Amino acid sequence: MAMAMVASATSLTGPRALVILDNLDDTDAYMNLWTDLQERQYNVTLRDTSSPVELSKYDQRLFDHLLILSPKMKDYPRGMNAKSIVGFVADGGNVLVAGSPEMGSTLRELSREFDVEYDNRFTTVLDHFNYDQSLGSKHHDAIVVNPATHMSKAIVPQDLPGPILFRGIAHSVNPANSLLNSVLWAPSEAYSWENVNLDDPADQDPTLSGKDISLVSVMQARNNARVAFLGSTDMLTDAFFDASPKKHGDKETVSGNRKFIEELTKWTFQEKGVLDVVAVQHHKVGEEEAPAHYRIKDNITYTISIAEYHDGEWHPFSADDVQLELIMLDPYIRKTLDQVPIDDQSTVGTFTTTLQLPDQYGVFKFTVNYKRAGLTYVESVTTVGIHPFRHDQYPRFISQAKPYYTSAASMGVGLLVFTFVYLWGGLETSVKTTKKA
């Protein structure tokens, strides 16, 4: 079975979003989520796990975004598997995966493809200090997370109207994988425990606890495709969107789930945090056009223009840590670029610097390799040739050789003096002759 909601999205990847549910009867639980996606002009297609799914055809994506909200599924829908989802990401598609304590091996194997490991089945995150008194009063499994201290501002920079409610399974990310980032993590008092025997006394230590528990994590692939992993489908539902969290001893507040999920999906679907290199220029100081090649020790100016996409428009990108590298096998020069002041008419952020080329000739690359959490990767490479001096471009005299110049000149002067003295020195000689008697 399938349902579709048609619009036109502001995502740079595209408007086509496919949602896979355990059952289409679950659709009503996510009405606020569908409304938010429609307002952002997505073409949303809803399917359950019994419907055949085709992510691509003739090497072309049929969808731009994939939301898997079916943690209980035992097998993939016909036409889809872990390999096809990894290929979907490799083709530039974005994926959001939401788990739950009932999560089966199907999605666990998929998450391992991205270095994300969910905790054992039928385990849930518990917190006896930071639980919601309404949704988690019995087992303390609906925890209240403070976004000011337990959320990454690189992915969700917006201030949320209230705390985030979470009820679900814990997961961990490989710390050696620089492509992965935790967006939301558990309070230090939280731990992961089996939810089938919560009334029995604990006989062993929990496998995960405190800040080691990731609640929401994201990965940005090297091709800038984005994948988000959530440990809870409940945090996407209307019940958690409209809840009023209240911890013991605290006042009742407004749930920040709806705003959090909105910002998370904006990032995952590339509605924000997208950088683009608009222009690259390089030339000798005092000139405007790039030459066919440079000469060693030339003074040059390098300029790169970068724009950032958010709120449906391109804006000037601003940063103070964009660096230029001049590379031939290894970097010979690494220098931080200075940003040109931005005015109201600017549509790009311009970064520039002036430097002297090294005293080394060969084929070099001007490289800007900018990778920061929450932003798409910028890798601009411009290849240039650096030539040595021609024979007539070397200086006639060099200061270091002055002693040798002096000695050669003194030898010449000495030779002239000796010759003059020898030939015309005026030495008088008397020649006496004697006669024989």
Coordinates of C-alpha atoms in Angstrom, one line a residue:
M1 CA 0.0 0.0 0.0
A2 CA 1.2 3.5 -0.7
M3 CA 0.1 7.1 -0.1
A4 CA 1.5 10.3 -1.7
M5 CA 1.6 14.0 -0.7
V6 CA 2.8 16.2 -3.6
A7 CA 4.7 19.6 -3.3
S8 CA 8.0 21.1 -4.3
A9 CA 10.8 21.2 -1.7
T10 CA 13.5 23.7 -0.9
S11 CA 16.1 21.0 -0.4
L12 CA 19.0 21.2 -2.8
T13 CA 18.9 17.4 -3.2
G14 CA 15.3 17.4 -4.4
P15 CA 11.7 17.2 -3.2
R16 CA 11.0 13.4 -3.4
A17 CA 10.8 11.8 0.0
L18 CA 10.0 8.1 0.6
V19 CA 8.7 7.0 4.1
I20 CA 8.6 3.4 5.1
L21 CA 6.4 2.5 8.0
D22 CA 5.8 -0.9 9.7
N23 CA 2.1 -0.4 8.9
L24 CA 0.2 2.4 7.2
D25 CA -2.1 2.5 10.2
D26 CA 0.8 4.3 12.0
T27 CA 0.4 7.2 9.7
D28 CA -1.9 9.1 12.0
A29 CA 0.7 9.1 14.8
Y30 CA 3.0 11.3 12.7
M31 CA 0.5 13.9 11.4
N32 CA 2.5 16.9 12.6
L33 CA 5.6 15.5 10.9
W34 CA 3.8 15.1 7.6
T35 CA 2.4 18.6 8.0
D36 CA 5.9 20.1 8.6
L37 CA 7.3 18.3 5.5
Q38 CA 4.4 19.4 3.3
E39 CA 4.9 23.0 4.5
R40 CA 8.5 22.7 3.4
Q41 CA 7.2 21.5 0.0
Y42 CA 8.2 17.9 -0.1
N43 CA 6.6 15.2 -2.2
V44 CA 6.0 12.6 0.5
T45 CA 5.3 9.0 -0.4
L46 CA 4.2 6.6 2.4
R47 CA 4.7 2.9 2.1
D48 CA 4.6 0.0 4.5
T49 CA 7.0 -2.9 4.6
S50 CA 4.7 -5.2 2.5
S51 CA 4.9 -2.8 -0.5
P52 CA 7.6 -3.2 -3.2
V53 CA 10.2 -0.4 -3.1
E54 CA 12.5 0.7 -5.9
L55 CA 15.0 3.4 -4.9
S56 CA 16.6 3.8 -8.3
K57 CA 16.0 2.8 -11.9
Y58 CA 18.4 2.9 -14.9
D59 CA 21.1 4.3 -12.5
Q60 CA 18.8 7.3 -11.6
R61 CA 17.4 7.9 -8.1
L62 CA 13.6 7.6 -7.9
F63 CA 13.7 9.4 -4.5
D64 CA 15.9 12.0 -3.0
H65 CA 15.3 11.2 0.7
L66 CA 14.5 8.0 2.5
L67 CA 12.9 7.9 6.0
I68 CA 12.8 4.5 7.6
L69 CA 10.3 4.6 10.5
S70 CA 9.8 0.8 10.6
P71 CA 12.1 -0.5 13.3
K72 CA 10.1 -3.7 13.8
M73 CA 10.5 -4.9 10.2
K74 CA 12.0 -8.4 9.8
D75 CA 12.8 -8.1 6.1
Y76 CA 13.3 -5.3 3.7
P77 CA 10.4 -4.5 1.3
R78 CA 10.8 -6.3 -2.0
G79 CA 13.3 -4.5 -4.2
M80 CA 15.2 -3.0 -1.3
N81 CA 18.1 -4.2 0.8
A82 CA 21.1 -2.8 2.8
K83 CA 23.3 -2.7 -0.4
S84 CA 20.7 -0.7 -2.3
I85 CA 20.4 1.8 0.6
V86 CA 24.2 2.2 0.8
G87 CA 24.2 2.7 -3.0
F88 CA 21.4 5.2 -2.6
V89 CA 23.6 7.2 -0.2
A90 CA 26.6 6.8 -2.6
D91 CA 24.4 8.4 -5.4
G92 CA 23.7 11.4 -3.2
G93 CA 20.5 10.5 -1.4
N94 CA 19.8 11.3 2.2
V95 CA 18.5 8.8 4.8
L96 CA 16.9 9.0 8.2
V97 CA 16.6 5.9 10.3
A98 CA 14.6 5.7 13.5
G99 CA 14.9 2.7 15.9
S100 CA 13.1 1.4 19.0
P101 CA 13.6 -1.2 21.7
E102 CA 11.9 -3.8 19.4
M103 CA 14.4 -3.1 16.6
G104 CA 15.3 -6.2 14.6
S105 CA 18.4 -7.3 13.0
T106 CA 17.5 -5.8 9.6
L107 CA 18.1 -2.2 10.6
R108 CA 21.0 -3.2 12.9
E109 CA 22.9 -4.5 10.0
L110 CA 22.2 -1.4 8.0
S111 CA 23.4 0.9 10.8
R112 CA 26.7 -1.1 11.1
E113 CA 27.4 -0.2 7.5
F114 CA 27.7 3.4 8.8
D115 CA 29.7 2.5 12.0
V116 CA 26.6 3.0 14.2
E117 CA 25.9 0.2 16.8
Y118 CA 22.5 0.0 18.5
D119 CA 22.2 -1.6 21.9
N120 CA 20.8 -5.1 22.4
R121 CA 17.2 -5.8 21.4
F122 CA 14.6 -5.0 24.1
T123 CA 16.9 -2.5 25.9
T124 CA 15.8 1.0 26.6
V125 CA 17.3 4.2 28.0
L126 CA 16.3 4.8 31.6
D127 CA 16.9 7.8 33.9
H128 CA 15.6 7.9 37.4
F129 CA 16.4 11.6 37.8
N130 CA 15.5 13.2 34.5
Y131 CA 12.2 11.4 33.5
D132 CA 8.9 12.9 32.5
Q133 CA 6.3 12.5 35.2
S134 CA 3.6 12.0 32.7
L135 CA 5.0 9.7 29.9
G136 CA 7.6 8.0 32.0
S137 CA 6.1 7.8 35.5
K138 CA 6.1 4.0 35.7
H139 CA 9.5 2.9 34.4
H140 CA 11.3 6.2 34.0
D141 CA 11.9 5.4 30.3
A142 CA 10.7 8.8 28.9
I143 CA 13.6 10.9 29.7
V144 CA 13.9 14.7 29.5
V145 CA 17.0 16.0 27.8
N146 CA 18.3 19.5 28.2
P147 CA 19.4 20.8 24.7
A148 CA 21.6 23.5 26.2
T149 CA 24.0 20.9 27.6
H150 CA 23.4 17.7 25.7
M151 CA 22.9 18.8 22.1
S152 CA 25.4 19.7 19.3
K153 CA 25.0 23.3 18.2
A154 CA 26.9 22.4 14.9
I155 CA 23.8 20.5 13.6
V156 CA 21.0 22.2 15.5
P157 CA 22.1 25.7 16.2
Q158 CA 18.6 27.1 17.0
D159 CA 17.4 27.6 20.5
L160 CA 14.6 25.2 21.2
P161 CA 11.4 26.3 23.0
G162 CA 11.9 23.5 25.6
P163 CA 13.6 20.2 26.5
I164 CA 13.6 17.2 24.3
L165 CA 11.6 14.1 25.2
F166 CA 13.1 10.7 24.3
R167 CA 11.9 7.2 24.8
G168 CA 13.8 4.5 22.9
I169 CA 17.0 2.5 22.4
A170 CA 20.6 3.6 22.9
H171 CA 23.3 3.5 20.3
S172 CA 27.0 4.3 20.0
V173 CA 29.1 5.7 17.2
N174 CA 32.7 4.8 16.3
P175 CA 34.9 7.5 17.7
A176 CA 37.5 6.8 15.1
N177 CA 35.1 7.7 12.3
S178 CA 35.4 11.5 11.7
L179 CA 32.3 11.4 9.4
L180 CA 30.1 10.7 12.4
N181 CA 28.8 13.2 15.0
S182 CA 26.5 12.8 18.0
V183 CA 23.7 15.3 17.9
L184 CA 21.9 14.4 21.1
W185 CA 23.3 12.4 24.0
A186 CA 21.9 11.2 27.3
P187 CA 22.4 12.8 30.7
S188 CA 25.1 11.4 32.9
E189 CA 22.6 9.6 35.2
A190 CA 21.0 7.7 32.3
Y191 CA 21.8 4.0 31.4
S192 CA 20.6 1.4 29.0
W193 CA 18.8 -1.6 30.4
E194 CA 16.5 -4.4 29.3
N195 CA 12.9 -3.3 29.3
V196 CA 11.4 -6.8 29.7
N197 CA 12.5 -7.1 33.4
L198 CA 12.4 -3.6 34.7
D199 CA 10.7 -4.7 37.9
D200 CA 13.4 -7.2 38.7
P201 CA 16.6 -6.3 40.6
A202 CA 19.7 -5.6 38.4
D203 CA 22.3 -8.4 38.5
Q204 CA 24.9 -6.9 36.1
D205 CA 26.2 -3.6 35.0
P206 CA 24.6 -1.8 32.0
T207 CA 26.4 -1.9 28.7
L208 CA 26.0 1.8 28.0
S209 CA 25.6 4.7 30.4
G210 CA 25.9 8.5 30.7
K211 CA 27.4 10.4 27.8
D212 CA 28.4 7.2 26.1
I213 CA 24.7 6.9 25.1
S214 CA 24.0 8.6 21.8
L215 CA 20.3 9.3 21.3
V216 CA 20.6 11.0 17.9
S217 CA 23.6 10.8 15.6
V218 CA 24.4 11.9 12.0
M219 CA 26.9 11.0 9.4
Q220 CA 27.9 13.0 6.3
A221 CA 29.5 10.9 3.6
R222 CA 32.4 12.0 1.6
N223 CA 30.1 12.9 -1.3
N224 CA 28.1 15.2 1.2
A225 CA 25.1 12.8 1.4
R226 CA 23.7 12.8 4.9
V227 CA 22.4 10.0 7.1
A228 CA 20.7 10.5 10.5
F229 CA 20.2 7.8 13.2
L230 CA 17.6 8.1 15.9
G231 CA 17.0 5.7 18.8
S232 CA 13.3 6.6 19.0
T233 CA 10.3 6.7 16.7
D234 CA 8.3 8.1 19.6
M235 CA 10.1 11.4 19.6
L236 CA 8.7 11.9 16.0
T237 CA 5.1 11.4 17.0
D238 CA 2.4 13.9 17.8
A239 CA 2.3 12.7 21.4
F240 CA 5.8 13.8 22.0
F241 CA 5.5 17.0 19.8
D242 CA 2.5 18.2 21.8
A243 CA 3.6 17.0 25.2
S244 CA 4.4 19.2 28.2
P245 CA 7.6 17.8 29.8
K246 CA 7.9 18.0 33.5
K247 CA 10.6 16.6 35.6
H248 CA 10.3 16.0 39.4
G249 CA 10.6 19.3 41.2
D250 CA 10.5 21.3 38.0
K251 CA 7.8 23.4 36.3
E252 CA 5.9 22.1 33.3
T253 CA 7.5 23.3 30.0
V254 CA 6.8 23.1 26.3
S255 CA 8.3 20.2 24.3
G256 CA 11.2 21.0 22.0
N257 CA 10.8 17.9 19.9
R258 CA 9.0 19.5 17.0
K259 CA 11.5 22.2 16.5
F260 CA 14.4 19.7 17.1
I261 CA 13.1 17.3 14.4
E262 CA 12.4 20.2 12.1
E263 CA 16.0 21.4 12.4
L264 CA 17.4 17.8 12.2
T265 CA 15.5 17.0 9.0
K266 CA 16.4 20.3 7.5
W267 CA 20.1 19.4 8.0
T268 CA 19.7 15.8 6.9
F269 CA 17.8 16.8 3.7
Q270 CA 20.3 19.5 2.9
E271 CA 18.1 22.5 3.5
K272 CA 20.9 24.1 5.4
G273 CA 24.6 23.8 6.1
V274 CA 25.4 23.5 2.4
L275 CA 28.5 25.3 1.1
D276 CA 29.4 26.0 -2.5
V277 CA 32.5 27.4 -4.1
V278 CA 31.3 30.1 -6.4
A279 CA 34.6 31.4 -7.8
V280 CA 38.4 30.9 -7.5
Q281 CA 40.9 33.5 -8.7
H282 CA 44.7 33.8 -8.6
H283 CA 47.1 36.2 -10.2
K284 CA 50.3 38.0 -9.7
V285 CA 50.3 41.0 -7.4
G286 CA 49.5 44.1 -9.5
E287 CA 47.8 42.1 -12.3
E288 CA 44.3 40.8 -12.8
E289 CA 44.5 37.8 -15.0
A290 CA 46.0 34.4 -14.1
P291 CA 49.2 33.7 -16.1
A292 CA 49.9 30.5 -18.0
H293 CA 52.5 29.7 -15.3
Y294 CA 54.2 31.3 -12.4
R295 CA 57.9 31.8 -11.6
I296 CA 59.5 30.8 -8.3
K297 CA 59.4 33.6 -5.7
D298 CA 56.5 35.4 -7.5
N299 CA 54.2 37.3 -5.2
I300 CA 50.6 36.2 -5.9
T301 CA 47.1 36.9 -4.7
Y302 CA 44.6 34.0 -4.2
T303 CA 40.9 34.6 -3.7
I304 CA 38.0 32.1 -3.2
S305 CA 34.3 32.9 -2.9
I306 CA 32.0 30.6 -0.9
A307 CA 28.2 30.8 -0.4
E308 CA 26.1 29.0 2.2
Y309 CA 22.6 27.7 1.6
H310 CA 19.9 28.1 4.3
D311 CA 16.3 29.3 4.5
G312 CA 15.8 28.6 0.8
E313 CA 18.5 31.1 -0.3
W314 CA 22.2 31.5 -0.8
H315 CA 24.0 33.7 1.7
P316 CA 27.6 34.8 2.2
F317 CA 29.6 32.3 4.2
S318 CA 31.5 33.7 7.1
A319 CA 34.4 32.0 8.9
D320 CA 37.8 32.8 10.3
D321 CA 39.5 29.4 9.7
V322 CA 39.5 28.9 6.0
Q323 CA 43.1 27.9 4.9
L324 CA 45.0 27.7 1.7
E325 CA 47.6 25.1 1.1
L326 CA 50.2 25.1 -1.7
I327 CA 51.0 21.4 -2.3
M328 CA 53.4 19.4 -4.3
L329 CA 53.2 16.0 -2.7
D330 CA 53.5 17.8 0.7
P331 CA 52.3 21.3 1.7
Y332 CA 55.0 23.9 1.1
I333 CA 52.8 26.8 2.3
R334 CA 49.8 26.8 4.6
K335 CA 48.1 30.1 5.3
T336 CA 44.8 31.3 6.8
L337 CA 42.7 33.4 4.4
D338 CA 41.4 36.8 5.4
Q339 CA 37.7 37.4 4.8
V340 CA 36.7 40.5 2.9
P341 CA 34.1 42.5 4.9
I342 CA 30.5 41.6 4.0
D343 CA 28.0 44.3 3.1
D344 CA 24.3 44.2 2.4
Q345 CA 24.8 43.5 -1.3
S346 CA 27.1 40.5 -0.8
T347 CA 25.8 37.1 -1.9
V348 CA 29.1 35.3 -1.3
G349 CA 31.8 35.3 1.3
T350 CA 35.2 36.2 -0.2
F351 CA 38.4 35.0 1.3
T352 CA 41.8 36.2 0.1
T353 CA 45.5 36.3 0.9
T354 CA 48.8 37.4 -0.7
L355 CA 51.9 35.2 -0.5
Q356 CA 55.3 34.5 -2.1
L357 CA 55.7 31.3 -4.0
P358 CA 58.4 28.9 -2.7
D359 CA 61.9 28.7 -4.3
Q360 CA 60.9 25.4 -5.8
Y361 CA 59.7 24.7 -9.3
G362 CA 57.3 22.0 -10.4
V363 CA 53.5 21.3 -10.6
F364 CA 51.7 22.7 -7.5
K365 CA 48.1 22.7 -6.4
F366 CA 46.3 25.6 -4.7
T367 CA 44.1 23.6 -2.3
V368 CA 41.3 24.7 0.0
N369 CA 40.2 21.6 2.0
Y370 CA 37.6 22.9 4.5
K371 CA 35.8 20.2 6.6
R372 CA 33.7 21.3 9.6
A373 CA 30.9 19.5 11.5
G374 CA 27.5 20.5 10.2
L375 CA 28.7 21.9 6.9
T376 CA 29.2 20.2 3.5
Y377 CA 32.8 19.6 2.6
V378 CA 34.7 22.2 0.5
E379 CA 37.6 20.8 -1.5
S380 CA 38.8 23.3 -4.2
V381 CA 41.9 22.3 -6.1
T382 CA 43.6 24.4 -8.8
T383 CA 46.7 23.1 -10.5
V384 CA 49.4 25.6 -11.5
G385 CA 52.9 25.3 -12.9
I386 CA 55.8 27.1 -11.2
H387 CA 58.9 27.6 -13.5
P388 CA 62.5 28.4 -12.5
F389 CA 64.3 31.6 -13.6
R390 CA 65.4 31.7 -17.3
H391 CA 69.1 32.1 -17.8
D392 CA 68.7 35.8 -18.5
Q393 CA 66.4 36.4 -15.4
Y394 CA 69.0 35.7 -12.8
P395 CA 70.6 38.8 -11.2
R396 CA 73.9 40.0 -12.8
F397 CA 75.6 40.2 -9.4
I398 CA 74.8 38.6 -6.1
S399 CA 75.8 40.1 -2.8
Q400 CA 77.0 36.8 -1.4
A401 CA 79.8 36.7 -4.0
K402 CA 81.3 40.2 -3.3
P403 CA 84.5 38.7 -1.7
Y404 CA 85.1 36.7 -4.9
Y405 CA 84.4 39.7 -7.1
T406 CA 86.9 41.7 -5.0
S407 CA 89.6 39.1 -5.2
A408 CA 89.2 38.8 -9.0
A409 CA 89.3 42.5 -9.4
S410 CA 92.4 42.8 -7.2
M411 CA 94.2 40.2 -9.3
G412 CA 93.4 42.1 -12.4
V413 CA 94.6 45.3 -11.0
G414 CA 97.8 43.7 -9.7
L415 CA 98.4 42.2 -13.2
L416 CA 98.1 45.7 -14.8
V417 CA 100.5 47.3 -12.3
F418 CA 103.0 44.5 -12.7
T419 CA 102.9 44.8 -16.5
F420 CA 103.3 48.6 -16.4
V421 CA 106.2 48.4 -14.0
Y422 CA 107.9 45.7 -15.9
L423 CA 107.6 47.4 -19.3
W424 CA 107.8 51.1 -18.4
G425 CA 109.1 51.2 -15.0
G426 CA 112.3 53.4 -15.9
L427 CA 114.9 51.3 -14.2
E428 CA 118.3 52.6 -15.2
T429 CA 121.1 50.2 -16.1
S430 CA 124.7 51.1 -16.9
V431 CA 126.5 48.9 -19.3
K432 CA 130.2 49.0 -19.0
T433 CA 132.5 47.9 -21.7
T434 CA 136.1 47.1 -21.3
K435 CA 138.7 46.9 -23.9
K436 CA 141.5 44.5 -24.1
A437 CA 144.9 45.9 -23.9

